[in-house]
PDB file of C-alpha atoms in Angstrom:
ATOM      1  CA  UNK F 400     -41.349 -74.353 -48.180  1.00  0.00           C
ATOM      2  CA  UNK F 401     -43.421 -71.225 -48.946  1.00  0.00           C
ATOM      3  CA  UNK F 402     -40.613 -68.893 -47.822  1.00  0.00           C
ATOM      4  CA  UNK F 403     -38.059 -70.691 -49.996  1.00  0.00           C
ATOM      5  CA  UNK F 404     -40.350 -70.414 -53.037  1.00  0.00           C
ATOM      6  CA  UNK F 405     -40.814 -66.699 -52.409  1.00  0.00           C
ATOM      7  CA  UNK F 406     -37.047 -66.221 -52.045  1.00  0.00           C
ATOM      8  CA  UNK F 407     -36.448 -68.209 -55.236  1.00  0.00           C
ATOM      9  CA  UNK F 408     -39.010 -66.056 -57.079  1.00  0.00           C
ATOM     10  CA  UNK F 409     -37.301 -62.861 -55.832  1.00  0.00           C
ATOM     11  CA  UNK F 410     -33.883 -64.075 -56.956  1.00  0.00           C
ATOM     12  CA  UNK F 411     -35.302 -65.016 -60.376  1.00  0.00           C
ATOM     13  CA  UNK F 412     -36.985 -61.598 -60.651  1.00  0.00           C
ATOM     14  CA  UNK F 413     -33.715 -59.744 -60.015  1.00  0.00           C
ATOM     15  CA  UNK F 414     -31.682 -62.030 -62.310  1.00  0.00           C
ATOM     16  CA  UNK F 415     -34.157 -61.452 -65.150  1.00  0.00           C
ATOM     17  CA  UNK F 416     -34.167 -57.718 -64.398  1.00  0.00           C
ATOM     18  CA  UNK F 417     -30.364 -57.620 -64.381  1.00  0.00           C
ATOM     19  CA  UNK F 418     -30.231 -59.462 -67.710  1.00  0.00           C
ATOM     20  CA  UNK F 419     -32.767 -57.141 -69.333  1.00  0.00           C
ATOM     21  CA  UNK F 420     -30.951 -54.033 -68.066  1.00  0.00           C
ATOM     22  CA  UNK F 421     -27.557 -55.298 -69.290  1.00  0.00           C
ATOM     23  CA  UNK F 422     -29.051 -55.932 -72.721  1.00  0.00           C
ATOM     24  CA  UNK F 423     -30.237 -52.308 -73.017  1.00  0.00           C
ATOM     25  CA  UNK F 424     -28.041 -50.200 -75.304  1.00  0.00           C
ATOM     26  CA  UNK F 425     -25.723 -47.854 -73.419  1.00  0.00           C
ATOM     27  CA  UNK F 426     -26.472 -49.403 -70.057  1.00  0.00           C
ATOM     28  CA  UNK F 427     -23.664 -49.560 -67.529  1.00  0.00           C
ATOM     29  CA  UNK F 428     -25.438 -51.823 -65.055  1.00  0.00           C
ATOM     30  CA  UNK F 429     -23.053 -53.750 -62.879  1.00  0.00           C
ATOM     31  CA  UNK F 430     -24.286 -57.352 -62.587  1.00  0.00           C
ATOM     32  CA  UNK F 431     -22.825 -57.556 -59.079  1.00  0.00           C
ATOM     33  CA  UNK F 432     -25.535 -55.070 -58.081  1.00  0.00           C
ATOM     34  CA  UNK F 433     -28.300 -57.514 -59.025  1.00  0.00           C
ATOM     35  CA  UNK F 434     -28.413 -59.130 -55.597  1.00  0.00           C
ATOM     36  CA  UNK F 435     -31.711 -58.561 -53.778  1.00  0.00           C
ATOM     37  CA  UNK F 436     -31.756 -56.823 -50.422  1.00  0.00           C
ATOM     38  CA  UNK F 437     -33.299 -58.978 -47.728  1.00  0.00           C
ATOM     39  CA  UNK F 438     -33.349 -58.551 -43.966  1.00  0.00           C
ATOM     40  CA  UNK F 439     -31.946 -62.103 -43.610  1.00  0.00           C
ATOM     41  CA  UNK F 440     -28.983 -61.404 -45.884  1.00  0.00           C
ATOM     42  CA  UNK F 441     -25.958 -59.216 -45.186  1.00  0.00           C
ATOM     43  CA  UNK F 442     -26.071 -55.715 -46.647  1.00  0.00           C
ATOM     44  CA  UNK F 443     -25.443 -55.484 -50.381  1.00  0.00           C
ATOM     45  CA  UNK F 444     -22.641 -53.091 -51.406  1.00  0.00           C
ATOM     46  CA  UNK F 445     -23.046 -50.470 -54.149  1.00  0.00           C
ATOM     47  CA  UNK F 446     -20.440 -48.038 -55.463  1.00  0.00           C
ATOM     48  CA  UNK F 447     -21.570 -44.765 -57.029  1.00  0.00           C
ATOM     49  CA  UNK F 448     -18.982 -42.701 -58.922  1.00  0.00           C
ATOM     50  CA  UNK F 449     -20.022 -39.063 -59.179  1.00  0.00           C
ATOM     51  CA  UNK F 450     -18.798 -35.558 -59.872  1.00  0.00           C
ATOM     52  CA  UNK F 451     -21.190 -34.251 -57.200  1.00  0.00           C
ATOM     53  CA  UNK F 452     -20.713 -36.375 -54.049  1.00  0.00           C
ATOM     54  CA  UNK F 453     -22.212 -33.727 -51.745  1.00  0.00           C
ATOM     55  CA  UNK F 454     -25.456 -33.669 -53.758  1.00  0.00           C
ATOM     56  CA  UNK F 455     -25.783 -37.467 -53.641  1.00  0.00           C
ATOM     57  CA  UNK F 456     -24.983 -37.625 -49.934  1.00  0.00           C
ATOM     58  CA  UNK F 457     -27.589 -34.922 -49.262  1.00  0.00           C
ATOM     59  CA  UNK F 458     -30.160 -36.822 -51.364  1.00  0.00           C
ATOM     60  CA  UNK F 459     -29.576 -40.227 -49.708  1.00  0.00           C
ATOM     61  CA  UNK F 460     -29.417 -38.652 -46.238  1.00  0.00           C
ATOM     62  CA  UNK F 461     -32.802 -36.954 -46.720  1.00  0.00           C
ATOM     63  CA  UNK F 462     -34.420 -39.870 -48.564  1.00  0.00           C
ATOM     64  CA  UNK F 463     -33.399 -42.660 -46.167  1.00  0.00           C
ATOM     65  CA  UNK F 464     -32.375 -40.820 -42.973  1.00  0.00           C
ATOM     66  CA  UNK F 465     -28.829 -42.115 -43.449  1.00  0.00           C
ATOM     67  CA  UNK F 466     -25.691 -40.870 -41.731  1.00  0.00           C
ATOM     68  CA  UNK F 467     -22.576 -40.791 -43.921  1.00  0.00           C
ATOM     69  CA  UNK F 468     -19.024 -41.573 -42.824  1.00  0.00           C
ATOM     70  CA  UNK F 469     -15.861 -40.481 -44.614  1.00  0.00           C
ATOM     71  CA  UNK F 470     -13.891 -43.624 -45.487  1.00  0.00           C
ATOM     72  CA  UNK F 471     -10.627 -43.553 -47.480  1.00  0.00           C
ATOM     73  CA  UNK F 472     -11.536 -40.813 -49.959  1.00  0.00           C
ATOM     74  CA  UNK F 473     -15.200 -41.756 -50.221  1.00  0.00           C
ATOM     75  CA  UNK F 474     -18.380 -41.617 -48.150  1.00  0.00           C
ATOM     76  CA  UNK F 475     -20.394 -44.597 -46.929  1.00  0.00           C
ATOM     77  CA  UNK F 476     -23.959 -44.850 -45.674  1.00  0.00           C
ATOM     78  CA  UNK F 477     -26.469 -47.612 -44.973  1.00  0.00           C
ATOM     79  CA  UNK F 478     -29.689 -47.555 -47.039  1.00  0.00           C
ATOM     80  CA  UNK F 479     -32.383 -50.221 -46.446  1.00  0.00           C
ATOM     81  CA  UNK F 480     -29.910 -53.098 -45.925  1.00  0.00           C
ATOM     82  CA  UNK F 481     -27.574 -51.832 -48.660  1.00  0.00           C
ATOM     83  CA  UNK F 482     -24.293 -50.030 -48.120  1.00  0.00           C
ATOM     84  CA  UNK F 483     -23.910 -47.230 -50.642  1.00  0.00           C
ATOM     85  CA  UNK F 484     -20.412 -45.876 -51.211  1.00  0.00           C
ATOM     86  CA  UNK F 485     -20.144 -42.514 -52.996  1.00  0.00           C
ATOM     87  CA  UNK F 486     -16.775 -42.023 -54.696  1.00  0.00           C
ATOM     88  CA  UNK F 487     -15.857 -38.581 -56.054  1.00  0.00           C
ATOM     89  CA  UNK F 488     -14.468 -38.462 -59.587  1.00  0.00           C
ATOM     90  CA  UNK F 489     -13.356 -35.551 -61.752  1.00  0.00           C
ATOM     91  CA  UNK F 490     -14.186 -36.977 -65.195  1.00  0.00           C
ATOM     92  CA  UNK F 491     -17.525 -37.955 -66.676  1.00  0.00           C
ATOM     93  CA  UNK F 492     -15.875 -40.931 -68.408  1.00  0.00           C
ATOM     94  CA  UNK F 493     -15.660 -42.829 -65.103  1.00  0.00           C
ATOM     95  CA  UNK F 494     -19.227 -41.963 -64.146  1.00  0.00           C
ATOM     96  CA  UNK F 495     -21.486 -44.971 -64.568  1.00  0.00           C
ATOM     97  CA  UNK F 496     -25.090 -45.539 -63.709  1.00  0.00           C
ATOM     98  CA  UNK F 497     -26.189 -48.391 -61.460  1.00  0.00           C
ATOM     99  CA  UNK F 498     -29.496 -49.827 -60.334  1.00  0.00           C
ATOM    100  CA  UNK F 499     -30.064 -50.307 -56.606  1.00  0.00           C
ATOM    101  CA  UNK F 500     -32.767 -52.906 -55.873  1.00  0.00           C
ATOM    102  CA  UNK F 501     -34.015 -52.078 -52.352  1.00  0.00           C
ATOM    103  CA  UNK F 502     -36.797 -53.640 -50.278  1.00  0.00           C
ATOM    104  CA  UNK F 503     -38.979 -51.894 -47.722  1.00  0.00           C
ATOM    105  CA  UNK F 504     -41.949 -52.676 -45.478  1.00  0.00           C
ATOM    106  CA  UNK F 505     -43.311 -49.133 -45.859  1.00  0.00           C
ATOM    107  CA  UNK F 506     -43.155 -48.187 -49.555  1.00  0.00           C
ATOM    108  CA  UNK F 507     -45.469 -45.196 -49.211  1.00  0.00           C
ATOM    109  CA  UNK F 508     -43.310 -43.562 -46.548  1.00  0.00           C
ATOM    110  CA  UNK F 509     -40.076 -44.151 -48.441  1.00  0.00           C
ATOM    111  CA  UNK F 510     -41.450 -42.928 -51.768  1.00  0.00           C
ATOM    112  CA  UNK F 511     -42.717 -39.811 -49.998  1.00  0.00           C
ATOM    113  CA  UNK F 512     -39.223 -39.253 -48.543  1.00  0.00           C
ATOM    114  CA  UNK F 513     -37.655 -39.800 -51.985  1.00  0.00           C
ATOM    115  CA  UNK F 514     -39.950 -37.183 -53.542  1.00  0.00           C
ATOM    116  CA  UNK F 515     -39.213 -34.726 -50.736  1.00  0.00           C
ATOM    117  CA  UNK F 516     -35.465 -35.308 -51.208  1.00  0.00           C
ATOM    118  CA  UNK F 517     -35.749 -34.376 -54.893  1.00  0.00           C
ATOM    119  CA  UNK F 518     -36.035 -37.739 -56.626  1.00  0.00           C
ATOM    120  CA  UNK F 519     -38.485 -38.471 -59.412  1.00  0.00           C
ATOM    121  CA  UNK F 520     -40.709 -41.450 -58.592  1.00  0.00           C
ATOM    122  CA  UNK F 521     -42.837 -43.545 -60.943  1.00  0.00           C
ATOM    123  CA  UNK F 522     -44.891 -46.632 -60.154  1.00  0.00           C
ATOM    124  CA  UNK F 523     -44.031 -49.852 -61.959  1.00  0.00           C
ATOM    125  CA  UNK F 524     -46.372 -52.645 -60.929  1.00  0.00           C
ATOM    126  CA  UNK F 525     -45.898 -53.393 -57.227  1.00  0.00           C
ATOM    127  CA  UNK F 526     -42.673 -51.379 -57.021  1.00  0.00           C
ATOM    128  CA  UNK F 527     -41.462 -47.821 -57.528  1.00  0.00           C
ATOM    129  CA  UNK F 528     -38.595 -46.645 -59.706  1.00  0.00           C
ATOM    130  CA  UNK F 529     -36.711 -43.572 -58.553  1.00  0.00           C
ATOM    131  CA  UNK F 530     -33.967 -41.531 -60.220  1.00  0.00           C
ATOM    132  CA  UNK F 531     -31.406 -40.007 -57.883  1.00  0.00           C
ATOM    133  CA  UNK F 532     -29.830 -36.627 -58.798  1.00  0.00           C
ATOM    134  CA  UNK F 533     -26.982 -38.401 -60.640  1.00  0.00           C
ATOM    135  CA  UNK F 534     -29.273 -40.578 -62.795  1.00  0.00           C
ATOM    136  CA  UNK F 535     -28.851 -43.842 -60.882  1.00  0.00           C
ATOM    137  CA  UNK F 536     -32.012 -45.926 -60.572  1.00  0.00           C
ATOM    138  CA  UNK F 537     -33.451 -47.098 -57.273  1.00  0.00           C
ATOM    139  CA  UNK F 538     -36.028 -49.886 -57.593  1.00  0.00           C
ATOM    140  CA  UNK F 539     -37.995 -49.883 -54.345  1.00  0.00           C
ATOM    141  CA  UNK F 540     -40.182 -52.954 -53.792  1.00  0.00           C
ATOM    142  CA  UNK F 541     -42.225 -54.301 -50.899  1.00  0.00           C
ATOM    143  CA  UNK F 542     -40.309 -56.620 -48.570  1.00  0.00           C
TER     144      UNK F 542
END
């Protein structure tokens, strides 16, 4: 009963967060990305369109110790129960920003890795908000 209430609260938190982000002017948040990461759930999939795929792959590799695989014109890597797919693009018009909600048991270690990798980290309550080099947000919360 307690676990189901906690899971329900997490889902509500991310739905409210997704709604508030989609209501922000100029936001390009993809509502499909609002699913919470949880060790009991399959990995959530995110697609990042960028003009600098090598920079993003370097950032995510250093921040999360992730190996990247070339897959059909893009690169894929696993990040805290989320599969991130980096897709190269030549125009800024197709570039969109997304929010990756990720959960971790060791927030301090991961935020330290994110800072070392070149991300900017700020605390927001019990979670941390990180900007990757392309401007995408990573919301890192305790699992």
